[in-house]
Amino acid sequence: MVQSYLKHGPTEAFGLVCSPSSNSYYDGKFAYVPALEDVLVWDLKKGQMLAMWHETGHRAEVTCIVRSPQKDLFAVGYADGSIRLWSASTSSVIATFNGHKKAVTALAFDKSGARLASGSQDTDLILWDVVGESGLFRLRGHRDQITAIRFIYPSATAAPSSSAGPSLSFLLTSSKDTFMKLWDLTTQHCIQTIVAHRSEIWSLDVDNTHELVFTGSGEGEMKAWKIDHEALAQGLRETEAGEVAKLIYPVTNLPLASHHRVSQILFHSSRPFLAVQSQDRSVEVFRIRTEEEVRKKQARRKRRVKEKKEQAKTKASTKGKEQEDAKDMEADQEDQELQLADLFTPYLAVRASGKIRSFDFGDEETSTKGATQLFVALSSNALEVYNIPQPTKSKDVPEAARVYSVDLPGHRTDVRTLCLSSDDMLLASASSGALKIWNMKTTACIRTLECGHAICSTFLPGDRQIAVGTKSGEILLYDVASSSLIETIKAHAATVWSIHVRADGQALLSGSADKDVKFWEFEQKHSDGDNPRSARLLTMVHVRTLKMTDDVLSVRYSPNGKLLAVSLLDSTVKVFYQDTLKFFLSLYGHKLPVLAMDISADSKLIVTCSADKNVKIWGLDFGDCHRSIFAHDDSVMQVAFEKPDAREVDAKPSHYFWTVGKDKMVKYWDGDKFESIQKLEGHHGEVWALAVSNAGKFVVTGSHDKSIRVWEKLDEPLFLEEERERELEQLYEAGIADTLNRTDAPIGSGADDLGTNVPAAAAEVTAVSKQTTETLMAGEKIMEALDLADGEVAAFREYEEAKTAGGLSEQIAPPPRNPVLAAYDVEPEEYVLRVVERIPGTALYDALLVLPFGKVVSLMQYLNIWAQKEWNIVLTSRIIFFLLKTHYHQVVANRIMRTALIPLRKHLRESLRKQKDMIGYNLAGLRYIKRQNDAQRTAVFYEEGLDEARVQERISEGKKRKRVKA
């Protein structure tokens, strides 16, 4: 009989406040921040997480977040090149766009929210129709990652009366290739390319009037550019010199406090502030002054200069007077010209508590009155909000005050160690600087304690205390109930790499880089020495020391209490008798140091994992190596045997074990058959820590990405053959999609990846398409439906033909219906329509591209029937136009198509005319209802017997009445 295992599945990650993979968005009340593959919504005032936008099965990291002008809609870009439209109110995906081959790095909605522009690491720029859920076109021109996108609209005053005016729209993009490009979306071409900086352009923003553009480079340079709206409205024209008129031209450089990379530039949506981040930990805020304010300041300065000059005149000679008068005239002329740099004056610097990943201004509608809020997302897994005070006339230097911060629900640095309480109710996680206790049922952080650089940890017997081994060689004892550090034991002279409690709960073992293995026994003492009734706490007493020849990396007691295993830096594992410390076995075979090990519950097997990427399974009776497995693609950091559930009577000691590695993978193994049972992907960084449930129900992992993940055992059985087949299928499907998406060689050419690169067609604008496993499956579903429907139609046609020819008697029954059509009780053409309707709008065009031309001819016949019966005319029209555009040459060359297209044209025109009439009638009705509604809302008041003089008299009486003081 084939052995089955129980499958493990992921649950939601916790321990994350925000990840540094993407920008964040703040609306004045709620913050929408990336959390690896999810988006979290935080209420910063309460410090609560309101929602987690999670799509099951999707593992790519979030790389970009932008909000639509339709407030409920958010566009989120991912590292796999996909874009998802999320509804904030329902926390669900509305549409998925696939078009980019690499991570999405920039997103922007137009002012109505109907179009979305996306830029990527693959250097392409794609414009999407949000309403129609389809890609409009792809623009190519940049040679490196696109870093920012902004929609530009010519001002209505600049547009000539003959032109469309506001319907004109342009895109401004910046890239790491040092270029800034202006694209005309009506002609779908680049109309100006500017070499903006000497190094990469990292940031770009446009002011609220769409007149000024600011760009920031990798060298810490910030430049201002002016958009010529008149030239934009007129289009490309030649100047008198015969050159093309420039639409964007440079104005000036703005000095910044530092010369680091300008990673973000942001204008406030309504207030006169400009924020620039060019340092790791601070954001510079500039105040935008009006020309009137600048003129007043210049006048004051001039006045002060004149006063000084008048004082100096009494002392100076007549010759000196003439020189000074000339200087005065020069100064006056200089003051007359307003420089752009005068309008932007440094106001204050917001200094955050960690490295800043991104920042955002709060919306004025929801934020507090008076002060302006600046939201900061830190790379250290924390969020902060600062208040920027309003400009005042006092000469005090303004300072930003921190009002909210969210940092408790996560670690600032990598999660280095995890341990579970004996009842699996509490989880302790430690990093450099913090120890956190989590409730495993609610995944809420219930305690946060300060600690040094934690390396290893364990719950002490009774689950009231936690011991943490640190990099400095100390063992720290914490009391969970009182959230306090009880004792600091200077245990070792160097890093404590491992601590382990003996199975009987009487002793603890510690191993360190100072080449010592120390044995500790637990003693109970009163928390308050003077009060005998106070709570009893455990303390550790050093009993003996075992000196080793090299640094100790891991120590383990065997569950039966007889043996003790010590792994050393020389890549060997030494096994001793626990009571006499007499040497028993030496396990050698690893090429690099053994980083962790574990002994099975029956004390028969020991499994070791090493930096050489291998896991070795040894017998503890003779020290023989049962099997060496190449387990991970990088160092294997932790290993642990699954524990049997002690509550089950017939529970056998398990030889299944878990490993985690620097290759971001969590793997489940059978130690008897030496087989990999399951690979679990989910972490986005090296996995440092592993803790196994004492009841064998789940496993917890902690990572460099600061997330903690729980992998639960499900009731679903798992068979090794099926699991291997599924993995191979995924590889195969991904390979097919990648082959179809290749642009450097024609499909089916057999061109090798390492061969000569055939340059792709250098078209500036192309269609948007990207094949994924979903679109391939959708295409296959359409083909299956067409085959089924064609078979059914052909069978009934044959029967009817034979019947009319007289070959069949009346008694012979018609052929049986296809079981699928009979089950749904639909006709073949209706079944095909149902299948096509189920395909998401975003994947429809890519699915139609999969169809061979023979199937396209077959689909055309069904499209004719749908048009005739007026079924889903919008979908029918979309499919027809797409197929005609794609297969134009074959359609023109194929005579058979003529017979299908002529009736199709007739039926479709008729249906569309009916649709047009219906929409026109409905629009007229809606306008009438609007007029009626407006008329009812408008109240007309009549007052009899009042002429104009009397009305004026009453008004003046009312004014006098108001002036009377009580």
PDB file of N, CA and C in Angstrom, residues 66-70 107-117 127-130 136 149-153 169-171 185 210:
ATOM      1  N   VAL A  66      -0.650  52.501  -5.432  1.00  0.00           N
ATOM      2  CA  VAL A  66      -1.166  53.831  -5.787  1.00  0.00           C
ATOM      3  C   VAL A  66      -2.691  53.813  -5.660  1.00  0.00           C
ATOM      4  N   ARG A  67      -3.244  54.962  -5.237  1.00  0.00           N
ATOM      5  CA  ARG A  67      -4.702  55.053  -5.055  1.00  0.00           C
ATOM      6  C   ARG A  67      -5.340  55.749  -6.246  1.00  0.00           C
ATOM      7  N   SER A  68      -6.508  55.260  -6.636  1.00  0.00           N
ATOM      8  CA  SER A  68      -7.244  55.849  -7.750  1.00  0.00           C
ATOM      9  C   SER A  68      -8.007  57.086  -7.277  1.00  0.00           C
ATOM     10  N   PRO A  69      -8.314  58.028  -8.191  1.00  0.00           N
ATOM     11  CA  PRO A  69      -9.195  59.145  -7.811  1.00  0.00           C
ATOM     12  C   PRO A  69     -10.558  58.655  -7.309  1.00  0.00           C
ATOM     13  N   GLN A  70     -10.975  57.454  -7.764  1.00  0.00           N
ATOM     14  CA  GLN A  70     -12.157  56.817  -7.169  1.00  0.00           C
ATOM     15  C   GLN A  70     -11.665  56.135  -5.900  1.00  0.00           C
ATOM     16  N   LEU A 107       3.474  53.287 -10.905  1.00  0.00           N
ATOM     17  CA  LEU A 107       2.066  53.253 -11.306  1.00  0.00           C
ATOM     18  C   LEU A 107       1.478  54.656 -11.209  1.00  0.00           C
ATOM     19  N   ALA A 108       0.523  54.988 -12.080  1.00  0.00           N
ATOM     20  CA  ALA A 108      -0.161  56.290 -11.992  1.00  0.00           C
ATOM     21  C   ALA A 108      -1.533  56.186 -12.650  1.00  0.00           C
ATOM     22  N   PHE A 109      -2.557  56.712 -11.966  1.00  0.00           N
ATOM     23  CA  PHE A 109      -3.905  56.813 -12.537  1.00  0.00           C
ATOM     24  C   PHE A 109      -4.056  58.176 -13.201  1.00  0.00           C
ATOM     25  N   ASP A 110      -4.918  58.245 -14.221  1.00  0.00           N
ATOM     26  CA  ASP A 110      -5.248  59.570 -14.757  1.00  0.00           C
ATOM     27  C   ASP A 110      -6.281  60.225 -13.830  1.00  0.00           C
ATOM     28  N   LYS A 111      -6.660  61.490 -14.115  1.00  0.00           N
ATOM     29  CA  LYS A 111      -7.470  62.250 -13.152  1.00  0.00           C
ATOM     30  C   LYS A 111      -8.876  61.691 -12.966  1.00  0.00           C
ATOM     31  N   SER A 112      -9.372  60.903 -13.941  1.00  0.00           N
ATOM     32  CA  SER A 112     -10.710  60.318 -13.795  1.00  0.00           C
ATOM     33  C   SER A 112     -10.652  58.912 -13.198  1.00  0.00           C
ATOM     34  N   GLY A 113      -9.449  58.310 -13.181  1.00  0.00           N
ATOM     35  CA  GLY A 113      -9.315  56.948 -12.665  1.00  0.00           C
ATOM     36  C   GLY A 113      -9.692  55.885 -13.682  1.00  0.00           C
ATOM     37  N   ALA A 114      -9.909  56.277 -14.945  1.00  0.00           N
ATOM     38  CA  ALA A 114     -10.322  55.320 -15.981  1.00  0.00           C
ATOM     39  C   ALA A 114      -9.133  54.635 -16.637  1.00  0.00           C
ATOM     40  N   ARG A 115      -7.959  55.286 -16.586  1.00  0.00           N
ATOM     41  CA  ARG A 115      -6.757  54.695 -17.191  1.00  0.00           C
ATOM     42  C   ARG A 115      -5.657  54.579 -16.142  1.00  0.00           C
ATOM     43  N   LEU A 116      -4.850  53.555 -16.303  1.00  0.00           N
ATOM     44  CA  LEU A 116      -3.738  53.307 -15.388  1.00  0.00           C
ATOM     45  C   LEU A 116      -2.469  53.113 -16.219  1.00  0.00           C
ATOM     46  N   ALA A 117      -1.406  53.834 -15.862  1.00  0.00           N
ATOM     47  CA  ALA A 117      -0.117  53.666 -16.548  1.00  0.00           C
ATOM     48  C   ALA A 117       0.820  52.918 -15.616  1.00  0.00           C
ATOM     49  N   LEU A 127      -0.213  51.199 -20.865  1.00  0.00           N
ATOM     50  CA  LEU A 127      -1.420  51.940 -20.487  1.00  0.00           C
ATOM     51  C   LEU A 127      -2.584  50.953 -20.462  1.00  0.00           C
ATOM     52  N   TRP A 128      -3.300  50.933 -19.329  1.00  0.00           N
ATOM     53  CA  TRP A 128      -4.399  49.985 -19.129  1.00  0.00           C
ATOM     54  C   TRP A 128      -5.735  50.723 -19.082  1.00  0.00           C
ATOM     55  N   ASP A 129      -6.752  50.062 -19.613  1.00  0.00           N
ATOM     56  CA  ASP A 129      -8.122  50.561 -19.499  1.00  0.00           C
ATOM     57  C   ASP A 129      -8.727  49.902 -18.255  1.00  0.00           C
ATOM     58  N   VAL A 130      -8.946  50.689 -17.211  1.00  0.00           N
ATOM     59  CA  VAL A 130      -9.418  50.140 -15.937  1.00  0.00           C
ATOM     60  C   VAL A 130     -10.860  49.657 -16.065  1.00  0.00           C
ATOM     61  N   LEU A 136      -4.303  48.749 -23.246  1.00  0.00           N
ATOM     62  CA  LEU A 136      -4.528  49.559 -24.450  1.00  0.00           C
ATOM     63  C   LEU A 136      -3.325  49.468 -25.386  1.00  0.00           C
ATOM     64  N   ILE A 149       6.131  57.828 -13.014  1.00  0.00           N
ATOM     65  CA  ILE A 149       5.189  58.144 -14.108  1.00  0.00           C
ATOM     66  C   ILE A 149       4.229  59.217 -13.602  1.00  0.00           C
ATOM     67  N   ARG A 150       3.948  60.213 -14.437  1.00  0.00           N
ATOM     68  CA  ARG A 150       2.943  61.222 -14.102  1.00  0.00           C
ATOM     69  C   ARG A 150       2.134  61.556 -15.359  1.00  0.00           C
ATOM     70  N   PHE A 151       0.817  61.690 -15.198  1.00  0.00           N
ATOM     71  CA  PHE A 151      -0.045  62.167 -16.290  1.00  0.00           C
ATOM     72  C   PHE A 151       0.037  63.686 -16.336  1.00  0.00           C
ATOM     73  N   ILE A 152       0.122  64.251 -17.550  1.00  0.00           N
ATOM     74  CA  ILE A 152       0.187  65.708 -17.739  1.00  0.00           C
ATOM     75  C   ILE A 152      -0.991  66.122 -18.625  1.00  0.00           C
ATOM     76  N   TYR A 153      -1.700  67.178 -18.211  1.00  0.00           N
ATOM     77  CA  TYR A 153      -2.822  67.688 -19.011  1.00  0.00           C
ATOM     78  C   TYR A 153      -2.541  69.141 -19.374  1.00  0.00           C
ATOM     79  N   SER A 169      -3.896  64.288 -23.579  1.00  0.00           N
ATOM     80  CA  SER A 169      -3.199  63.905 -22.354  1.00  0.00           C
ATOM     81  C   SER A 169      -1.825  63.353 -22.704  1.00  0.00           C
ATOM     82  N   PHE A 170      -0.902  63.572 -21.793  1.00  0.00           N
ATOM     83  CA  PHE A 170       0.490  63.184 -21.995  1.00  0.00           C
ATOM     84  C   PHE A 170       0.977  62.420 -20.777  1.00  0.00           C
ATOM     85  N   LEU A 171       2.019  61.650 -20.993  1.00  0.00           N
ATOM     86  CA  LEU A 171       2.655  60.934 -19.883  1.00  0.00           C
ATOM     87  C   LEU A 171       4.086  61.409 -19.769  1.00  0.00           C
ATOM     88  N   LEU A 185      -0.264  60.538 -25.685  1.00  0.00           N
ATOM     89  CA  LEU A 185      -1.100  59.334 -25.630  1.00  0.00           C
ATOM     90  C   LEU A 185      -2.086  59.247 -26.789  1.00  0.00           C
ATOM     91  N   HIS A 210       0.581  71.591 -12.757  1.00  0.00           N
ATOM     92  CA  HIS A 210       1.163  70.900 -13.914  1.00  0.00           C
ATOM     93  C   HIS A 210       2.068  71.834 -14.729  1.00  0.00           C
TER      94      HIS A 210
END
